[in-house]
mmCIF file of C-alpha atoms in Angstrom:
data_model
loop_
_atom_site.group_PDB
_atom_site.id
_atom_site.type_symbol
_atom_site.label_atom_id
_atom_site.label_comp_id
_atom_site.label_asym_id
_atom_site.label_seq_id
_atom_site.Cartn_x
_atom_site.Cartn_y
_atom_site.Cartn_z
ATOM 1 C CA UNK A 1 143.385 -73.741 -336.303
ATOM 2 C CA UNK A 2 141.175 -76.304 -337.999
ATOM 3 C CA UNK A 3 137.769 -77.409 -336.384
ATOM 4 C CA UNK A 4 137.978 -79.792 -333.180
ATOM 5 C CA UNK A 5 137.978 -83.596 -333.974
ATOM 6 C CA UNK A 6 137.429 -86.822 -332.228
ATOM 7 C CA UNK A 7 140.115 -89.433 -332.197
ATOM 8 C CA UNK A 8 140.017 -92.121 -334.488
ATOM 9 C CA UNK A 9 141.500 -94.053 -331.546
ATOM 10 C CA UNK A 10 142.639 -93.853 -328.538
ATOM 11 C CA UNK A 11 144.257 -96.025 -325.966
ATOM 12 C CA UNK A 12 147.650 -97.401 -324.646
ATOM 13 C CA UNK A 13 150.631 -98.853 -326.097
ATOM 14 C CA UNK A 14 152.946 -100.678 -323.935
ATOM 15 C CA UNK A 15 156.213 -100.179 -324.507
ATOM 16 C CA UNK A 16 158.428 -101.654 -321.451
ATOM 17 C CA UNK A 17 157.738 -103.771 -318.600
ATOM 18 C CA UNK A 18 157.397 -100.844 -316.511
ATOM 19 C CA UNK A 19 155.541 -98.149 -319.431
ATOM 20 C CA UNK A 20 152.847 -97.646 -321.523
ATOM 21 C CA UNK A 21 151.893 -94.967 -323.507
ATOM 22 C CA UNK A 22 148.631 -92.924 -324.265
ATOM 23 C CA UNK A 23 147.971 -93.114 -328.161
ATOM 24 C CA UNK A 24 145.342 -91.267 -329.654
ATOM 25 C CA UNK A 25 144.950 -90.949 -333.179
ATOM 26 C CA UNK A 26 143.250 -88.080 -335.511
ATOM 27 C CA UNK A 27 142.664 -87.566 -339.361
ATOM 28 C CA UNK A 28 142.940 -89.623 -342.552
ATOM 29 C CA UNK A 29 144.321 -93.018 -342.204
ATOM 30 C CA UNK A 30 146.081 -92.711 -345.812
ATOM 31 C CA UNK A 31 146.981 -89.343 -345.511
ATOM 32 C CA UNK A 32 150.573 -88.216 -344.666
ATOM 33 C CA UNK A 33 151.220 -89.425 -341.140
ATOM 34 C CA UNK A 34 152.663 -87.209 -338.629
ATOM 35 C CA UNK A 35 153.605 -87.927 -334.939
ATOM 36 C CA UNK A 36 153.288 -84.306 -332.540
ATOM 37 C CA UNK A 37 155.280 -84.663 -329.703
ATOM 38 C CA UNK A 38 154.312 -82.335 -326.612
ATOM 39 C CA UNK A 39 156.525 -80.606 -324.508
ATOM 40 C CA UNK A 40 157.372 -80.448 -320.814
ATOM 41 C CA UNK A 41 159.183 -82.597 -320.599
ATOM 42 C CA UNK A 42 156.168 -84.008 -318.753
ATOM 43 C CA UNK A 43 153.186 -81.952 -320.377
ATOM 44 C CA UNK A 44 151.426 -84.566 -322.570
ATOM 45 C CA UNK A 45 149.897 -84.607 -325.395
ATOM 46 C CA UNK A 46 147.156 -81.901 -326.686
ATOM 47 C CA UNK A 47 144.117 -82.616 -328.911
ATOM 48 C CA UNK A 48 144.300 -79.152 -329.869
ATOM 49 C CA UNK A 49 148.114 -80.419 -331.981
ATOM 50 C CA UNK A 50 146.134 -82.233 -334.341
ATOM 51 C CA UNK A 51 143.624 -78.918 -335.367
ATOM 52 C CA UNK A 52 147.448 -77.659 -336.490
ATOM 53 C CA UNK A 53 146.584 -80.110 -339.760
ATOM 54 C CA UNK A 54 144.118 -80.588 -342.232
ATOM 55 C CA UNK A 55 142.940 -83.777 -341.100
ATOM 56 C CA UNK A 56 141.434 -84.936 -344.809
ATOM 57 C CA UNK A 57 145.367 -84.852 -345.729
ATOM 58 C CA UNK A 58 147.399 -85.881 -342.706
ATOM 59 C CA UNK A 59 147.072 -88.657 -340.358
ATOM 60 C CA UNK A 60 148.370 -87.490 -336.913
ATOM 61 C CA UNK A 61 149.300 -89.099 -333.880
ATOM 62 C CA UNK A 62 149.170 -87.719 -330.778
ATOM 63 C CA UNK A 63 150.831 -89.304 -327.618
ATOM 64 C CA UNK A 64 151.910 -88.885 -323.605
ATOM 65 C CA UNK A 65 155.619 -89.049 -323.354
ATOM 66 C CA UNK A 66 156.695 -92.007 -320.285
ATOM 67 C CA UNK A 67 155.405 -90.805 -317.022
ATOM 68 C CA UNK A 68 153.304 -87.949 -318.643
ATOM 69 C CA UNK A 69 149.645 -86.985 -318.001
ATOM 70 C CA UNK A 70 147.857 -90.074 -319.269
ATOM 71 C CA UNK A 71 150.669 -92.646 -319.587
ATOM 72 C CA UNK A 72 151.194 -95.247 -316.893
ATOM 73 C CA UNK A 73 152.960 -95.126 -314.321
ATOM 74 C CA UNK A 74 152.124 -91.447 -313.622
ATOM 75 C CA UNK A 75 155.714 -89.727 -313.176
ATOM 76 C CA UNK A 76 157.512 -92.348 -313.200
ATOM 77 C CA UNK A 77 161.664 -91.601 -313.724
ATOM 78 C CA UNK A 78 162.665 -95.106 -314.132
ATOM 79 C CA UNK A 79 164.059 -95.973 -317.549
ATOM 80 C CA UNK A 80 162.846 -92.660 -318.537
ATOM 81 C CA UNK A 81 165.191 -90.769 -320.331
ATOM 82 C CA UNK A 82 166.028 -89.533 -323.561
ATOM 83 C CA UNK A 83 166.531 -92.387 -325.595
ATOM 84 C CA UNK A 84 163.823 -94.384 -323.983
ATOM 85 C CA UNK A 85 161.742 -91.672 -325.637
ATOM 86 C CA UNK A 86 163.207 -92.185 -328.892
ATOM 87 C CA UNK A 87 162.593 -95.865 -329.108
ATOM 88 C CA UNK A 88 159.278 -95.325 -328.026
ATOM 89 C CA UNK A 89 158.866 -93.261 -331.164
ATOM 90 C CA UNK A 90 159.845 -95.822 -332.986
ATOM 91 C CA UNK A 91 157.429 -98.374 -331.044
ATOM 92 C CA UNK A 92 154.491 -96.021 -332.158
ATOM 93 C CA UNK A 93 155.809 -95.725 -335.276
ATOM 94 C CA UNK A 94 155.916 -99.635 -336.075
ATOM 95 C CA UNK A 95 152.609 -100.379 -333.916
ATOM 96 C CA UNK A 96 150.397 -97.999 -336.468
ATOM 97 C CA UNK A 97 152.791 -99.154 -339.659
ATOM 98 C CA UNK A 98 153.563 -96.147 -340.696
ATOM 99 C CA UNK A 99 156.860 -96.075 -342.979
ATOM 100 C CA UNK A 100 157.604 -92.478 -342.750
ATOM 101 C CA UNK A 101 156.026 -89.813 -341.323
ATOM 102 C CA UNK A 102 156.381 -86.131 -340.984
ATOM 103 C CA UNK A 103 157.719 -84.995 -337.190
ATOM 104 C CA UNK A 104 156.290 -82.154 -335.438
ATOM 105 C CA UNK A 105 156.919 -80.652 -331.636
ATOM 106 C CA UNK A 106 156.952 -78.162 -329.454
ATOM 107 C CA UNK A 107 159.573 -76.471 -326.982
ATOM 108 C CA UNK A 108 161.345 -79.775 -325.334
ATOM 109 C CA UNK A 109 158.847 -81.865 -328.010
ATOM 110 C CA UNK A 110 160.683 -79.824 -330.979
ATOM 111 C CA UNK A 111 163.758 -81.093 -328.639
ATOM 112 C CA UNK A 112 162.932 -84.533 -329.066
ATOM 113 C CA UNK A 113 161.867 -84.322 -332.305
ATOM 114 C CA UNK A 114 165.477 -83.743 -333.997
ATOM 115 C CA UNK A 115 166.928 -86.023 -331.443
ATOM 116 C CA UNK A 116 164.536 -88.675 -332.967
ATOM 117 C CA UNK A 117 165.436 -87.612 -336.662
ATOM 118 C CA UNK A 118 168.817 -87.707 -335.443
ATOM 119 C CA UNK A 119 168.806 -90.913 -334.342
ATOM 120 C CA UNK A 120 166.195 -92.146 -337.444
ATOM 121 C CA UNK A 121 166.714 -90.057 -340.345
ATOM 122 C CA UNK A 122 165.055 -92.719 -342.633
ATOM 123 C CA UNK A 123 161.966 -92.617 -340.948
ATOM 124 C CA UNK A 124 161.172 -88.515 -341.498
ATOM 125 C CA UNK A 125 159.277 -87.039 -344.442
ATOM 126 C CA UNK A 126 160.069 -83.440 -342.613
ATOM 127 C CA UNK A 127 159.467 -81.555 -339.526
ATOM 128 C CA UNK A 128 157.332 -79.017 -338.286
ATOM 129 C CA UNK A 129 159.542 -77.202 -334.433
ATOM 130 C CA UNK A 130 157.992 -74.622 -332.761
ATOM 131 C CA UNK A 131 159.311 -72.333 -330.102
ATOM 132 C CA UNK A 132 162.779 -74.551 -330.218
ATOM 133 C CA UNK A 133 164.469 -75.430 -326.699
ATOM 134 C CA UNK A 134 167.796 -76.476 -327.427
ATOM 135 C CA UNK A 135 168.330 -78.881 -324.285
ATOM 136 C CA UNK A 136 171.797 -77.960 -323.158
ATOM 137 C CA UNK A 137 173.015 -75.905 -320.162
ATOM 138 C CA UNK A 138 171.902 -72.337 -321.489
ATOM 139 C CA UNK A 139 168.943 -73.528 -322.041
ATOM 140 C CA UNK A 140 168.639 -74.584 -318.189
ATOM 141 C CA UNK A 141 170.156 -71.203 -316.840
ATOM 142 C CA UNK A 142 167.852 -69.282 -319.620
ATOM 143 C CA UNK A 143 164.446 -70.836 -317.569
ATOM 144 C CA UNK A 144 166.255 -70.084 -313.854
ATOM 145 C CA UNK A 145 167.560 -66.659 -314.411
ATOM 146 C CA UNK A 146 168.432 -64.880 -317.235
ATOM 147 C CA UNK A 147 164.568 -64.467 -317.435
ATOM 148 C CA UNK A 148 164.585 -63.145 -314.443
ATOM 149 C CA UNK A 149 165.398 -59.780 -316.322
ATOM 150 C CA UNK A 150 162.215 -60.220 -318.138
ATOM 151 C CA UNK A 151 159.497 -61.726 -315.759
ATOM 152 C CA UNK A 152 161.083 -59.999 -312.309
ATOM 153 C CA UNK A 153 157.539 -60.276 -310.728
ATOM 154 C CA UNK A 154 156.901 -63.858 -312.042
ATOM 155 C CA UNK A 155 160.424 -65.113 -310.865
ATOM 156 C CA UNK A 156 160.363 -63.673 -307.418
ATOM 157 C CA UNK A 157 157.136 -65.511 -306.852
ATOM 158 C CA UNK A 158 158.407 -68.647 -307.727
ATOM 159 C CA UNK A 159 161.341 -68.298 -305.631
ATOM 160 C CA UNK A 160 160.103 -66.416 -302.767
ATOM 161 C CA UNK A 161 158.847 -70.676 -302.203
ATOM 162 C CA UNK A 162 162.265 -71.428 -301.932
ATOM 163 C CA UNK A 163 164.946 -70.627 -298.932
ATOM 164 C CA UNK A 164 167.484 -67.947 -299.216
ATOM 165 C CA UNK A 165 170.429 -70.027 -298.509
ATOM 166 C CA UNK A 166 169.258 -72.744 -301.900
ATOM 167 C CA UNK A 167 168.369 -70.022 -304.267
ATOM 168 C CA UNK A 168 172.058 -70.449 -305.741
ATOM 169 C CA UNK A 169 170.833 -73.465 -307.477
ATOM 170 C CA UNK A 170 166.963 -73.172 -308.664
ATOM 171 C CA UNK A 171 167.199 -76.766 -310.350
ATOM 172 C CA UNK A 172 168.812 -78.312 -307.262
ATOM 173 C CA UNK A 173 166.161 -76.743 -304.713
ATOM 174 C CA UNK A 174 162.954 -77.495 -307.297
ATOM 175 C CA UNK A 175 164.153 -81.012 -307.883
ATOM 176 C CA UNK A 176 164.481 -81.840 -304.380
ATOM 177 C CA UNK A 177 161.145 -80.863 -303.386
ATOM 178 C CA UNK A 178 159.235 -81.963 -305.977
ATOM 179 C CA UNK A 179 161.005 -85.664 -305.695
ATOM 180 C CA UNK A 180 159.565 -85.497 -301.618
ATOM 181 C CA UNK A 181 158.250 -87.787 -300.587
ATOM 182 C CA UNK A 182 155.323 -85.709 -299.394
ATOM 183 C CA UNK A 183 152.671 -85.116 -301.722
ATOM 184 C CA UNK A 184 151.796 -81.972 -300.248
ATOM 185 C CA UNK A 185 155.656 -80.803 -300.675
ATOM 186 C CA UNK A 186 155.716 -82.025 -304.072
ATOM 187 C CA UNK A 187 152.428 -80.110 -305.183
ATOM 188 C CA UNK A 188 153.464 -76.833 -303.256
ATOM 189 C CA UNK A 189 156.537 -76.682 -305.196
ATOM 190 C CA UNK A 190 155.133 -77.934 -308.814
ATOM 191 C CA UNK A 191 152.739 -75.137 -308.444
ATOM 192 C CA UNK A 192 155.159 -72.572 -307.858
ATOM 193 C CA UNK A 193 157.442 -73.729 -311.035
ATOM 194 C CA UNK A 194 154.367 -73.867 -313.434
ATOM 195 C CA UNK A 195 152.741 -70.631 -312.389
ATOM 196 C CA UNK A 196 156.495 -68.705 -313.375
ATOM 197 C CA UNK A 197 156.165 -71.158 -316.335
ATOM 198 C CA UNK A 198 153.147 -70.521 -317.689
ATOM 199 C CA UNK A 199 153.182 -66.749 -317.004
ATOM 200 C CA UNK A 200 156.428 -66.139 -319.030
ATOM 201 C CA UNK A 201 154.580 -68.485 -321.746
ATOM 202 C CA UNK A 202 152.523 -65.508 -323.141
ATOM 203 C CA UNK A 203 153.410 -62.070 -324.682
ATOM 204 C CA UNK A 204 150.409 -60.693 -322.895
ATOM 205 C CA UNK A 205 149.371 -62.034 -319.441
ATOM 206 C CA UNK A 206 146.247 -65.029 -319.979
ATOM 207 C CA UNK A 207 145.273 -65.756 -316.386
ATOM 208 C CA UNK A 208 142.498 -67.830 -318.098
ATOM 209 C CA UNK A 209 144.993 -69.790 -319.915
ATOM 210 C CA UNK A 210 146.971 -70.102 -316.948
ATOM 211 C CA UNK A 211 144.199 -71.526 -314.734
ATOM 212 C CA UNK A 212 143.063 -74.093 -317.170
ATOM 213 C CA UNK A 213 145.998 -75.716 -317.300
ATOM 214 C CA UNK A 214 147.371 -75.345 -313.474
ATOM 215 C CA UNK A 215 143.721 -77.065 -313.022
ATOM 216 C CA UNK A 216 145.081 -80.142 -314.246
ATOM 217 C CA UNK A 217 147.314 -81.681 -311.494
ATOM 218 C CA UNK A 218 148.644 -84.630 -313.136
ATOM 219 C CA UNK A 219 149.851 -82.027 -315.672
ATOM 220 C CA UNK A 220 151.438 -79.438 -313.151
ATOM 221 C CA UNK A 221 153.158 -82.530 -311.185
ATOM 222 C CA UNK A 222 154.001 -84.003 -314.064
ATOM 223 C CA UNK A 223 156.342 -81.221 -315.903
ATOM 224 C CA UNK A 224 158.176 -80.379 -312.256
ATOM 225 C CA UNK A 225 159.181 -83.876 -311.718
ATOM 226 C CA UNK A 226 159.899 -84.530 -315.252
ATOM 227 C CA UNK A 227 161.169 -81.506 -316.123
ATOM 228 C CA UNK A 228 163.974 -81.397 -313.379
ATOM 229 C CA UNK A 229 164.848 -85.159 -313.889
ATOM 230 C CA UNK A 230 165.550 -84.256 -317.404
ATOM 231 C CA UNK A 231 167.353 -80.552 -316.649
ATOM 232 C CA UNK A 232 169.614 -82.416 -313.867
ATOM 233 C CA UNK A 233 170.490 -85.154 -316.114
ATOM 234 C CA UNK A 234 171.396 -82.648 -319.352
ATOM 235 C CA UNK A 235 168.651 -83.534 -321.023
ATOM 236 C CA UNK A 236 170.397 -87.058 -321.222
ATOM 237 C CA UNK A 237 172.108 -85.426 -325.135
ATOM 238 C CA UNK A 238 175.965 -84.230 -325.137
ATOM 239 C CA UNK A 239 176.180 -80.379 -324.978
ATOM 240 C CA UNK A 240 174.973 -78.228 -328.599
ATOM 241 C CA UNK A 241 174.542 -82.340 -330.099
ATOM 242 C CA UNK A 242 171.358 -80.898 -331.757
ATOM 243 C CA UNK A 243 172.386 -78.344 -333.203
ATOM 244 C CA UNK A 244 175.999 -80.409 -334.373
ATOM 245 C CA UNK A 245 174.319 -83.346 -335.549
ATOM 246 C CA UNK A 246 171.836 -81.246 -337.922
ATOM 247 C CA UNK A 247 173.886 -82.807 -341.101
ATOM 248 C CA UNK A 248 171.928 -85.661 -340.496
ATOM 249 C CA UNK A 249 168.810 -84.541 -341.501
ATOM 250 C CA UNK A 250 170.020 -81.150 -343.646
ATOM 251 C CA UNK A 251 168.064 -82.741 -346.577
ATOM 252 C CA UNK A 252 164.419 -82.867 -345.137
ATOM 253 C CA UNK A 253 162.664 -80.165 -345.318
ATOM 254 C CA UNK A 254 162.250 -77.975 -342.164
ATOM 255 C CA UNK A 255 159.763 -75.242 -340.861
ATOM 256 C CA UNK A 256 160.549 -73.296 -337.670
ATOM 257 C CA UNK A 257 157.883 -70.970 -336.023
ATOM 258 C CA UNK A 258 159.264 -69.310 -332.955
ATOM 259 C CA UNK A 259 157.771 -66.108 -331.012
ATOM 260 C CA UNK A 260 159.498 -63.024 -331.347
ATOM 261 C CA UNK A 261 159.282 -62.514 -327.957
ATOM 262 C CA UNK A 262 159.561 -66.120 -326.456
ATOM 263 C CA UNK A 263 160.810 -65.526 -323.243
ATOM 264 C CA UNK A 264 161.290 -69.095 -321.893
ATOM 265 C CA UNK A 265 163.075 -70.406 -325.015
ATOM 266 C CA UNK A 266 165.134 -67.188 -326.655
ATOM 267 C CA UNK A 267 164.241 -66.437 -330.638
ATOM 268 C CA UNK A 268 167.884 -66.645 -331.086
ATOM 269 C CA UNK A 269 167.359 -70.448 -330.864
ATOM 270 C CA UNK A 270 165.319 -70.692 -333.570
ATOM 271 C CA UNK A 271 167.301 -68.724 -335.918
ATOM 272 C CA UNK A 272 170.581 -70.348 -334.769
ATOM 273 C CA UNK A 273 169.045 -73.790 -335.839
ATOM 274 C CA UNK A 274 167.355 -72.392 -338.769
ATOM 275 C CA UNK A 275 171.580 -71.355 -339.964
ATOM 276 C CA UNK A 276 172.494 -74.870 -339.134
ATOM 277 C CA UNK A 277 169.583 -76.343 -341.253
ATOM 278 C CA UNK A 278 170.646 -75.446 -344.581
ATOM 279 C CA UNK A 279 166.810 -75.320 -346.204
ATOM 280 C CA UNK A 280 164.857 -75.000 -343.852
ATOM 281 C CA UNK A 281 162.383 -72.317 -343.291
ATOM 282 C CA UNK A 282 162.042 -70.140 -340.513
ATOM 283 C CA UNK A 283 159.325 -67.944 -339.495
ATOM 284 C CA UNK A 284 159.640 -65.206 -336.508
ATOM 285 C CA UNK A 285 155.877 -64.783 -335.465
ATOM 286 C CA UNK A 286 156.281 -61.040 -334.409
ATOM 287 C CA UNK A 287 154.434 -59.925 -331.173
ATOM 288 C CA UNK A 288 154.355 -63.739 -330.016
ATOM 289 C CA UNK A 289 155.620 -65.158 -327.357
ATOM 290 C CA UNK A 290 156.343 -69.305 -326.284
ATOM 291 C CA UNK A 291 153.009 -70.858 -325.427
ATOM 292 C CA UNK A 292 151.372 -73.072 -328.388
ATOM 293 C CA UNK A 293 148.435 -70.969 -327.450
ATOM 294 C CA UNK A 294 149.830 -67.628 -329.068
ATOM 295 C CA UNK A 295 147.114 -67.165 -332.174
ATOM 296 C CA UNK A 296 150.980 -65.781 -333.991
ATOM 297 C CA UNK A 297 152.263 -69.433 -333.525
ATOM 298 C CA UNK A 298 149.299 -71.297 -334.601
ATOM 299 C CA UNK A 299 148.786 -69.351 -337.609
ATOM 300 C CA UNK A 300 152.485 -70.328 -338.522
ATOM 301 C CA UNK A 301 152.023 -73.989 -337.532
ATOM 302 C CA UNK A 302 148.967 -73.780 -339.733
ATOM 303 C CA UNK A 303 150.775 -72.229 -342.473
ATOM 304 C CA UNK A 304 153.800 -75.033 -342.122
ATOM 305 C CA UNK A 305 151.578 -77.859 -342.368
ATOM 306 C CA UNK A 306 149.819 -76.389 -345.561
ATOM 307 C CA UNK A 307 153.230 -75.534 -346.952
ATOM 308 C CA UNK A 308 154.179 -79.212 -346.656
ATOM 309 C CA UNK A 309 150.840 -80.581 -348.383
ATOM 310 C CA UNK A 310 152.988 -79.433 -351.557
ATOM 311 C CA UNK A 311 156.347 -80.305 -350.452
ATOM 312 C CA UNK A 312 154.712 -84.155 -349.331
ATOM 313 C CA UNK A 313 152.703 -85.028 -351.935
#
């Protein structure tokens, strides 16, 4: 990665009665401008993003989604869904005048990302999707228990928090305790979701990674609630719509970077997009797994955004 930066700015944007957004912004101010959107849903956004760039080329914007980390109100699932998200790319978009800008995310980010370009094709120079989470049903079941096969240990720790009798529906039993009204019940089970998370993030067990962010509560808290709003709502898209609606945007150029051994989102996702995307480029980062951590996925993030300094000149 490039060398750590301070923002340029940082602060909130309002965009709703109800929401604002954390804003922080990184990098050349006439450079190519590029919005990162983090995953989760619920994570927030990561300085650490912005070192994907060279910052005397790009200008990058780095944000918490509604409810997310930073953001106000903290979880909040009111007018929070899908396309809320989308205009509120938009908002940022207008609000630092950018005209077009490049569009780079992560896991549900990289979900949100094409549903943006999807929904504003005009307004993309490109995209940068890493680790790609396709948002539909298989997607859901993929999380709750094919991996399972492949994490055994992690997955019976995260259930052994939940009764016998609801473990026929993992979303169903997370979502209602983590929607308690009980802080305490709510914590207990965020914890246990983002520890099987997080574990099944790396190729090779990072405890250290793992503590650092379970430290952060308002992170932890904030991908169980949002994540299971989002799962038991579909993702708020119509089943495969990101992968059918890829004409849309079949022009812009396209780099995908998924782990060889992602075990959260399958590498099959990544190469099924990358045969839908006429163009666009895909790189398998071989002994790699999901988490934006992997040195295998930064190197190919890195290697995107240089590839694009040519492509957006």
């Amino acid at each position: 990665l490039y060398p750590e930066a301070q923002p340029r700015h940082s602060g909130f944007l309002q965009v709703s009665g109800l929401h604002k957004l954390y804003v922080e912004t990184y990098g050349n101010q006439e450079g190519v401008p590029v919005i990162c959107i983090h995953g989760g849903p619920g994570a927030g956004g990561n300085a650490s993003h912005a070192r994907c760039f060279d910052l005397k080329h790009y200008y990058v914007i780095v944000y918490d989604q509604r409810g997310a980390k930073r953001s106000m109100p903290f979880g909040e699932l009111e007018d929070n869904t899908t396309q809320d998200l989308i205009s509120d790319i938009e908002q940022i978009r207008k609000h630092f005048n950018v005209e077009q800008w490049l569009v780079s995310g992560g896991s549900w980010g990289g979900a949100l990302a094409l549903a943006y370009g999807q929904s504003f094709p005009g307004q993309c120079l490109g995209f940068i999707l890493r680790g790609t989470f396709l948002a539909d049903k298989s997607a859901v079941a993929h999380i709750f228990t094919h991996a399972r096969k492949q994490y055994p240990e992690y997955w019976d720790a995260m259930v052994a928090h939940i009764p016998v009798d609801e473990r026929d529906d993992l979303l169903c039993a997370f979502t209602k305790r983590v929607m308690d009204p009980d802080p305490a019940v709510q914590m207990a089970a965020a914890k246990a979701f983002m520890l099987y998370d997080l574990s099944a993030s790396t190729l090779v067990p990072n405890p250290e990674l793992v503590e650092e962010i379970m430290s952060d509560s308002r992170v932890t808290l904030g991908v169980a609630r949002l994540f299971t709003h989002y799962a038991r709502n579909d993702f708020f898209l119509e089943e495969g719509e990101l992968i059918s609606k890829c004409n849309v945007i079949a022009h812009l150029p396209a780099y995908i970077v998924h782990g060889r051994h992602d075990g959260l989102c399958p590498v099959s996702n990544g190469y099924d997009l990358h045969k839908a995307w006429p163009g666009s480029k895909c790189h398998i980062a071989e002994s790699t797994g999901h988490s934006f951590a992997e040195p295998g996925i930064q190197k190919g993030l890195v290697a995107a955004s240089e590839a694009l300094k040519r492509v957006l000149l």
